[in-house]
Tab-separated table of N, CA and C in Angstrom:
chain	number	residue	atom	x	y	z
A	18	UNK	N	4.472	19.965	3.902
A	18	UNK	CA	4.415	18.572	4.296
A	18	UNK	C	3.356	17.847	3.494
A	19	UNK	N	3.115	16.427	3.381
A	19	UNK	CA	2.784	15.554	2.883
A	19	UNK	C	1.579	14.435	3.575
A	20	UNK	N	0.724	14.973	3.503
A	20	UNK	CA	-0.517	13.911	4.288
A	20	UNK	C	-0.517	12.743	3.540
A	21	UNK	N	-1.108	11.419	4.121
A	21	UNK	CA	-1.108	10.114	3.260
A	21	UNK	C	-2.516	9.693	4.224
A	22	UNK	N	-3.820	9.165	3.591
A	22	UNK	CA	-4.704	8.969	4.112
A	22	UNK	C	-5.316	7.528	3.273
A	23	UNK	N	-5.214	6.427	5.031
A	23	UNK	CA	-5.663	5.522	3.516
A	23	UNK	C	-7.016	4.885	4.234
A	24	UNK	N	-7.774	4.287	2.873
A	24	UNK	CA	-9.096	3.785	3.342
A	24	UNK	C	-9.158	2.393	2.339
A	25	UNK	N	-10.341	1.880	2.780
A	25	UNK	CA	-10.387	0.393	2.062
A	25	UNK	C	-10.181	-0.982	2.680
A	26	UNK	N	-9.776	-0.507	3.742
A	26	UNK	CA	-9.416	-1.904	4.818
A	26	UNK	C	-11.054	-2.474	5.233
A	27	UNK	N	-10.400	-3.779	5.822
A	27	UNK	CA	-11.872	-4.235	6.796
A	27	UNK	C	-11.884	-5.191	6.958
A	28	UNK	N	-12.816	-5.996	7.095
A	28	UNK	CA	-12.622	-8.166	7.138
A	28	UNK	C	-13.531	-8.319	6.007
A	29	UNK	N	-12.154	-9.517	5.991
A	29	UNK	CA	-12.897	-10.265	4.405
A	29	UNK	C	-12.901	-11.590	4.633
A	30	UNK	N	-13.788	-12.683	4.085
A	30	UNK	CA	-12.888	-14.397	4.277
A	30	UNK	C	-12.230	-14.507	3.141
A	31	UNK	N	-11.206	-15.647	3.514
A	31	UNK	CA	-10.564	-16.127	2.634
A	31	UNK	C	-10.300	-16.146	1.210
A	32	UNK	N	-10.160	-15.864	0.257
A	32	UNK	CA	-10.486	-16.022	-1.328
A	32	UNK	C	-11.005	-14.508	-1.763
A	33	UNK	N	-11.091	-13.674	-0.518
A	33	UNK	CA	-11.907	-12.380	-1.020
A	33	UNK	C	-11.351	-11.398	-1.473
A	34	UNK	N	-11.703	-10.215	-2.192
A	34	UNK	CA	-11.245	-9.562	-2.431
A	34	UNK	C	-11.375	-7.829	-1.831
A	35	UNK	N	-9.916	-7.461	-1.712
A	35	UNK	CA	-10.319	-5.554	-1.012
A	35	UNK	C	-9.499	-4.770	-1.850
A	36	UNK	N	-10.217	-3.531	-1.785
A	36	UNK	CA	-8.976	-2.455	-2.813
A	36	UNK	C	-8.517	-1.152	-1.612
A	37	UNK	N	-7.868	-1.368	-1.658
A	37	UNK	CA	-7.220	0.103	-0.782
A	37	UNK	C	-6.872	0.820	-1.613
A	38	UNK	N	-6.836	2.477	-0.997
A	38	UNK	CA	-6.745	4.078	-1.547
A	38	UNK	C	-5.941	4.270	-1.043
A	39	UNK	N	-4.704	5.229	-1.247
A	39	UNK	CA	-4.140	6.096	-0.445
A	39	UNK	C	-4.280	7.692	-1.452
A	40	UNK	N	-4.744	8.589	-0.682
A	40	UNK	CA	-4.597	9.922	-1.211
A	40	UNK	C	-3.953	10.821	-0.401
A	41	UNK	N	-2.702	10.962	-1.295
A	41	UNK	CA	-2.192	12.288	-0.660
A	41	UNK	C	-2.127	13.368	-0.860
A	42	UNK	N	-1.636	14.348	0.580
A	42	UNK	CA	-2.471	15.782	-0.054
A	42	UNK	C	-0.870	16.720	0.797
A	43	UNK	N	-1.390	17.908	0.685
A	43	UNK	CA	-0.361	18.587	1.387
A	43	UNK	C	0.158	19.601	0.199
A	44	UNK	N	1.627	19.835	0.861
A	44	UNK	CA	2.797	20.500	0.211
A	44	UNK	C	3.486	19.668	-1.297
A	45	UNK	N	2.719	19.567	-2.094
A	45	UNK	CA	3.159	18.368	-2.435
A	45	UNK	C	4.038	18.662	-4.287
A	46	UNK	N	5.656	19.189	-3.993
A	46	UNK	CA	6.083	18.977	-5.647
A	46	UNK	C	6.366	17.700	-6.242
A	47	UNK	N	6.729	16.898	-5.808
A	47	UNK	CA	6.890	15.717	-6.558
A	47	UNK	C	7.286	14.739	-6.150
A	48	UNK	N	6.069	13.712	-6.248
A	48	UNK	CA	6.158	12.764	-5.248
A	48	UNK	C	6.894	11.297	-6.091
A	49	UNK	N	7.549	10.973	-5.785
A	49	UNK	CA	9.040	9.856	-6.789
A	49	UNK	C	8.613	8.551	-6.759
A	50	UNK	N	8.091	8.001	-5.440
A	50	UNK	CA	7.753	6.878	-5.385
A	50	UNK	C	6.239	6.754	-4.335
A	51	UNK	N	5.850	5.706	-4.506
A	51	UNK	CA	4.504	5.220	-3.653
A	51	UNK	C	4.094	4.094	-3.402
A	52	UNK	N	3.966	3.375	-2.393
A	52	UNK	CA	3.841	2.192	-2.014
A	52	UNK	C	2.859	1.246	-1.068
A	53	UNK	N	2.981	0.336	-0.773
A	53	UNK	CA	2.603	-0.150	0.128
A	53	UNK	C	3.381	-1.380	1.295
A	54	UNK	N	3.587	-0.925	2.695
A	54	UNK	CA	3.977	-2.035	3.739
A	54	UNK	C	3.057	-2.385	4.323
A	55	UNK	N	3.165	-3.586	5.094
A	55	UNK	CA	1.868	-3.620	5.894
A	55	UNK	C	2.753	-4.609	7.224
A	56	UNK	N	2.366	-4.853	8.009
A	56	UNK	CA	2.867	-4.871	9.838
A	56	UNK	C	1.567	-6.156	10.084
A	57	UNK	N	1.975	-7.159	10.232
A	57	UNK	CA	1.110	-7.993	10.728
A	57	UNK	C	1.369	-8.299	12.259
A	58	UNK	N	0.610	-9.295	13.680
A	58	UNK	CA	0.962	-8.880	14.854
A	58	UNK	C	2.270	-10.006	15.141
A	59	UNK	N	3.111	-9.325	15.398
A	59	UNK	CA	4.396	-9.779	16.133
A	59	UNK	C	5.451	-10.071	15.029
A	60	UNK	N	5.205	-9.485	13.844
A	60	UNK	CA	6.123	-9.412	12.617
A	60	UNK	C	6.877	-8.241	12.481
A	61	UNK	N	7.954	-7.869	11.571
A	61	UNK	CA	8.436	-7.016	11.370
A	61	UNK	C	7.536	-6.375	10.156
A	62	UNK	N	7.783	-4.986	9.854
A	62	UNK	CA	6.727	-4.320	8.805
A	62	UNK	C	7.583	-4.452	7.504
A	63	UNK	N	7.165	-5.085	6.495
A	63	UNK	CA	7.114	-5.433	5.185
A	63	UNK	C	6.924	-4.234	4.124
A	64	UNK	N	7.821	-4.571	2.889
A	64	UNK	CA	7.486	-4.361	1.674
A	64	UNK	C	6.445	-4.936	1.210
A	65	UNK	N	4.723	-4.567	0.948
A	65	UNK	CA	4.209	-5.499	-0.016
A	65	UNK	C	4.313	-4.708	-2.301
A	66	UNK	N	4.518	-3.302	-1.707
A	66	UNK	CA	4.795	-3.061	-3.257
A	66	UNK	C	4.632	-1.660	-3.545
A	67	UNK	N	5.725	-1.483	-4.885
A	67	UNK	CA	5.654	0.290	-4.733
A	67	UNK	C	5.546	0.202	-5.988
A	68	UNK	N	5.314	1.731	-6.545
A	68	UNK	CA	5.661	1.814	-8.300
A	68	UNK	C	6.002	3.851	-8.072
A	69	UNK	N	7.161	3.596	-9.154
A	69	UNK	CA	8.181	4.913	-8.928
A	69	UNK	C	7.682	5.330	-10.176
A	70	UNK	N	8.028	6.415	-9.916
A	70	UNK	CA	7.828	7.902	-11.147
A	70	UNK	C	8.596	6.637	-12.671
A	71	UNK	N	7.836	7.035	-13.370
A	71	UNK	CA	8.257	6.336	-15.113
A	71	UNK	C	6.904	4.900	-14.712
A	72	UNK	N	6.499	4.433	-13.850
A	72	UNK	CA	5.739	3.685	-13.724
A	72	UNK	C	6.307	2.134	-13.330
A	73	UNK	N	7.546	2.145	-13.028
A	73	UNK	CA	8.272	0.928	-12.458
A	73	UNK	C	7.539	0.489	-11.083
A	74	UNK	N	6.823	-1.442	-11.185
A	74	UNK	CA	6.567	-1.939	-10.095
A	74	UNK	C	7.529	-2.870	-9.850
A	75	UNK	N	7.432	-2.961	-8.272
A	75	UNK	CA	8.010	-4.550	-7.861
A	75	UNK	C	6.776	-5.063	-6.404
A	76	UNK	N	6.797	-6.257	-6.501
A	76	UNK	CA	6.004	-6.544	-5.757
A	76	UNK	C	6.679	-7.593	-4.751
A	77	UNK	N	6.148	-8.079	-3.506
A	77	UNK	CA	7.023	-8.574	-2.828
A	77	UNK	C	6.396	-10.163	-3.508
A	78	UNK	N	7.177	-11.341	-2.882
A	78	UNK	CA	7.154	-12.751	-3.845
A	78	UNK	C	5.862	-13.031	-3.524
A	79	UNK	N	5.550	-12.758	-1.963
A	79	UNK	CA	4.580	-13.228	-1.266
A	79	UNK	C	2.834	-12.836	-1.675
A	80	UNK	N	2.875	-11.794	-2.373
A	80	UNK	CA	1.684	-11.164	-3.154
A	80	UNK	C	2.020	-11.212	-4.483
A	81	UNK	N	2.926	-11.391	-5.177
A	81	UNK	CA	2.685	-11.368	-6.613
A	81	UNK	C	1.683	-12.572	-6.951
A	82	UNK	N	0.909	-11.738	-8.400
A	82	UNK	CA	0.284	-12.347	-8.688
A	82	UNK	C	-1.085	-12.509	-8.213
A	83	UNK	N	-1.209	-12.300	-6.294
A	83	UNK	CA	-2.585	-11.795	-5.981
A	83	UNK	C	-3.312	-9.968	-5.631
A	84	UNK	N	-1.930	-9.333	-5.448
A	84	UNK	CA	-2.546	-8.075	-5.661
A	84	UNK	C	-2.021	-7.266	-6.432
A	85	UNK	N	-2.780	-6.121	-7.018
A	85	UNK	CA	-2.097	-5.142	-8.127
A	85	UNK	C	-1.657	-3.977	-7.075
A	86	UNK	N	-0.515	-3.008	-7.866
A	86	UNK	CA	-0.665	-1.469	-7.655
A	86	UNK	C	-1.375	-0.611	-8.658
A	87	UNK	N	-1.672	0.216	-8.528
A	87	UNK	CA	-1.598	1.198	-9.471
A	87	UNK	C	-1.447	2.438	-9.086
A	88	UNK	N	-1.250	3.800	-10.049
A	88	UNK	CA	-1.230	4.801	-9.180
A	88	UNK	C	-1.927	6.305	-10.262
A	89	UNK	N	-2.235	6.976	-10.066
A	89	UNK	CA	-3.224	8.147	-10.595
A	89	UNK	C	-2.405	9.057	-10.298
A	90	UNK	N	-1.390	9.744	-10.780
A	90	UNK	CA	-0.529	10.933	-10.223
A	90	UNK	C	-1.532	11.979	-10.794
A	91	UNK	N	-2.171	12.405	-11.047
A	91	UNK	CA	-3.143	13.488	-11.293
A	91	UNK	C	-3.574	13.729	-10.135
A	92	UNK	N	-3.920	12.734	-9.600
A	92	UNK	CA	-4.739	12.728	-8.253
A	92	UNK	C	-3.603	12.234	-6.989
A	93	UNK	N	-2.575	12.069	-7.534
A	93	UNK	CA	-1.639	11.533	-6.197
A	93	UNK	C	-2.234	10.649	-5.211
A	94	UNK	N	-2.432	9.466	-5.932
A	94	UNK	CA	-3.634	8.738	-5.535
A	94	UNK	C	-2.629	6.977	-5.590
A	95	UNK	N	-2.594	6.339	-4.490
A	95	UNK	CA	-2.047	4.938	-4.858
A	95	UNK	C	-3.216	4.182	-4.835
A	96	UNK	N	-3.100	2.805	-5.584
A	96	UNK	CA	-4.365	1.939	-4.946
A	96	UNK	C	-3.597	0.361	-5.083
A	97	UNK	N	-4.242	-0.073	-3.928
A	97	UNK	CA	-4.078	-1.853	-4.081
A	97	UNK	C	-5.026	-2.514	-3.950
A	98	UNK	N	-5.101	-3.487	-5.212
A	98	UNK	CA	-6.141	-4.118	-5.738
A	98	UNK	C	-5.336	-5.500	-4.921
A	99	UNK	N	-6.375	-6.366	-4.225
A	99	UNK	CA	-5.673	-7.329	-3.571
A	99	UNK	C	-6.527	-8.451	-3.430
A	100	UNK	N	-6.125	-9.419	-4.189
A	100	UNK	CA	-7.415	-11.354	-4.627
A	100	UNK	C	-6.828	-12.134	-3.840
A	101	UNK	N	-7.784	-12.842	-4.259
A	101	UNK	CA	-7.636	-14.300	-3.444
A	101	UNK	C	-6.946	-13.965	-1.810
A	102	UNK	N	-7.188	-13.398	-1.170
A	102	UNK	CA	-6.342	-13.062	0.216
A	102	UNK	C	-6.171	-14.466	1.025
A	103	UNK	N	-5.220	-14.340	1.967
A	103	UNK	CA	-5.595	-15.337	2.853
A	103	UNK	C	-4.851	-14.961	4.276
A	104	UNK	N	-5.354	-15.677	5.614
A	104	UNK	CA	-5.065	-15.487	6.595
A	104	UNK	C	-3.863	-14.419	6.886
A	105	UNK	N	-2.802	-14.966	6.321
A	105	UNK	CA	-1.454	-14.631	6.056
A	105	UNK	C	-1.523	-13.396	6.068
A	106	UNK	N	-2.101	-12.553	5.197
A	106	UNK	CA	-2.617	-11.452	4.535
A	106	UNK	C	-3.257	-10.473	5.950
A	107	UNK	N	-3.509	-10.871	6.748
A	107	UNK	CA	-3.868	-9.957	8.137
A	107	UNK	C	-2.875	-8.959	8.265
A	108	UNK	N	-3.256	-7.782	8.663
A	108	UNK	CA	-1.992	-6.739	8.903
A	108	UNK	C	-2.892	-5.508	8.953
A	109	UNK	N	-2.269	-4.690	9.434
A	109	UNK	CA	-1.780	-2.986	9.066
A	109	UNK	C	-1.092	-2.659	7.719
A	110	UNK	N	-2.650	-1.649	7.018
A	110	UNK	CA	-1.438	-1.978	5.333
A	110	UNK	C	-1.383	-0.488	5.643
A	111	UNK	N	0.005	0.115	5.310
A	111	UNK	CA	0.728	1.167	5.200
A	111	UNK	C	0.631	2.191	4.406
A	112	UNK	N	0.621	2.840	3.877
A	112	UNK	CA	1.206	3.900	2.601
A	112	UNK	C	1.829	4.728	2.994
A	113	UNK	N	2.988	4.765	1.803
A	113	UNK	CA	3.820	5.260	1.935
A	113	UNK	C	4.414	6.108	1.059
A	114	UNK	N	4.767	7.067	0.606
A	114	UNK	CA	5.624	7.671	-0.267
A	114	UNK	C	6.629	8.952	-0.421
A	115	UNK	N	7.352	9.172	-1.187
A	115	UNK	CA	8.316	9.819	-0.809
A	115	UNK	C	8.368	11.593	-1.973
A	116	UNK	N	8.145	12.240	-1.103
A	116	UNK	CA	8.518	13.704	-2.043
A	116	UNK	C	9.190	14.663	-1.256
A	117	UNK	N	10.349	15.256	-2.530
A	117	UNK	CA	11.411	15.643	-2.985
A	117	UNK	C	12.472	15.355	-1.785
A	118	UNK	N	12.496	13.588	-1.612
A	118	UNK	CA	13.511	12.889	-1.200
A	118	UNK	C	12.839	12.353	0.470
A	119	UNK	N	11.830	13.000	1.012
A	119	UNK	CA	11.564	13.195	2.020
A	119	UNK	C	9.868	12.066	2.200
A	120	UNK	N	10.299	10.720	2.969
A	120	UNK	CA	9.249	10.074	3.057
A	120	UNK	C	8.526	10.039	4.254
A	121	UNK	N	7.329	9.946	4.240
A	121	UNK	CA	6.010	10.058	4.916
A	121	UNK	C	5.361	9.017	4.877
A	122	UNK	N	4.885	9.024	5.495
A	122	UNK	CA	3.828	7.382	5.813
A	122	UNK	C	2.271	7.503	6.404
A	123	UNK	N	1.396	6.933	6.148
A	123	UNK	CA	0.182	7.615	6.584
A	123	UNK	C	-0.164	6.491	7.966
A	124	UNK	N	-1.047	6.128	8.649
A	124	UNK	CA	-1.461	6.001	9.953
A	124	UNK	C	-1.684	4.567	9.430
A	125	UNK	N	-2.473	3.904	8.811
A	125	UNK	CA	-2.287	2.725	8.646
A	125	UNK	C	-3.698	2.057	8.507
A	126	UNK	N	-4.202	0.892	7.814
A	126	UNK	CA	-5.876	0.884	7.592
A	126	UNK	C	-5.731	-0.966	7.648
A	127	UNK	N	-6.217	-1.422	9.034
A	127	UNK	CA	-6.549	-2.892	9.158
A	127	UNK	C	-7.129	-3.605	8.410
A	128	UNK	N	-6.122	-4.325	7.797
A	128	UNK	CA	-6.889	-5.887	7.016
A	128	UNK	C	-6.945	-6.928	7.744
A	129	UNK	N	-8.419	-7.764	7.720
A	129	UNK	CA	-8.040	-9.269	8.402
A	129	UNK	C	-8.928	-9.958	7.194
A	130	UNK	N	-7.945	-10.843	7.248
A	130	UNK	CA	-8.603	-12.206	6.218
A	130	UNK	C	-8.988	-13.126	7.406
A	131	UNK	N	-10.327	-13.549	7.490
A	131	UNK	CA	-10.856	-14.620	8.243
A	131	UNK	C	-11.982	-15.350	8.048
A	132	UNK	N	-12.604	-16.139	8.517
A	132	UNK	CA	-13.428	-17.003	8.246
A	132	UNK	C	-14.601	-16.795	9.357
């Protein structure tokens, strides 16, 4: 099996900036894709962005442009680099990814954008 552990959350104001980690550990042959959702309160849980094995991103409309992915497969490591935030941006951010077909999700690390 496949642990996903993420850190980097916390409160920020407005305009600020946070980077989230996810490191995963476990049973792990090959992990295809890696991402991030995040669950804000009384929303449904979101795509905010993944990047698949060959290094293909997509990002959702609503963050392009203010946060990055990247990912360290040496280290099986995702990260989101995430600017200018705003309110909107409050949530449960997710990680997520999928090896040898079989996806896992880790517990989840609170963002609030506030003032």
């Amino acid at each position: 099996q496949v642990q996903l552990v993420e850190s980097g959350g916390g409160l920020v104001q407005p305009g600020g900036s946070l980077r989230l980690s996810c490191a995963a550990s476990g049973s792990i042959f090959s992990i295809s894709v890696m991402g991030w959702y995040r669950q804000a309160p009384g929303k449904q849980r979101e795509l905010v962005a993944y990047i698949i094995n060959g290094g293909n991103i997509r990002y959702a409309d609503s963050v392009k442009g203010r946060f990055t992915i990247s990912r360290d497969n040496a280290k099986n490591t995702v990260y989101l680099q995430m600017n200018s935030l705003r309110p909107e941006d409050t949530a449960v951010y997710y990680c997520h990814a999928v090896n040898l077909g079989v996806a896992y999700w880790g517990q989840g690390t609170q963002v609030t954008v506030s003032s």
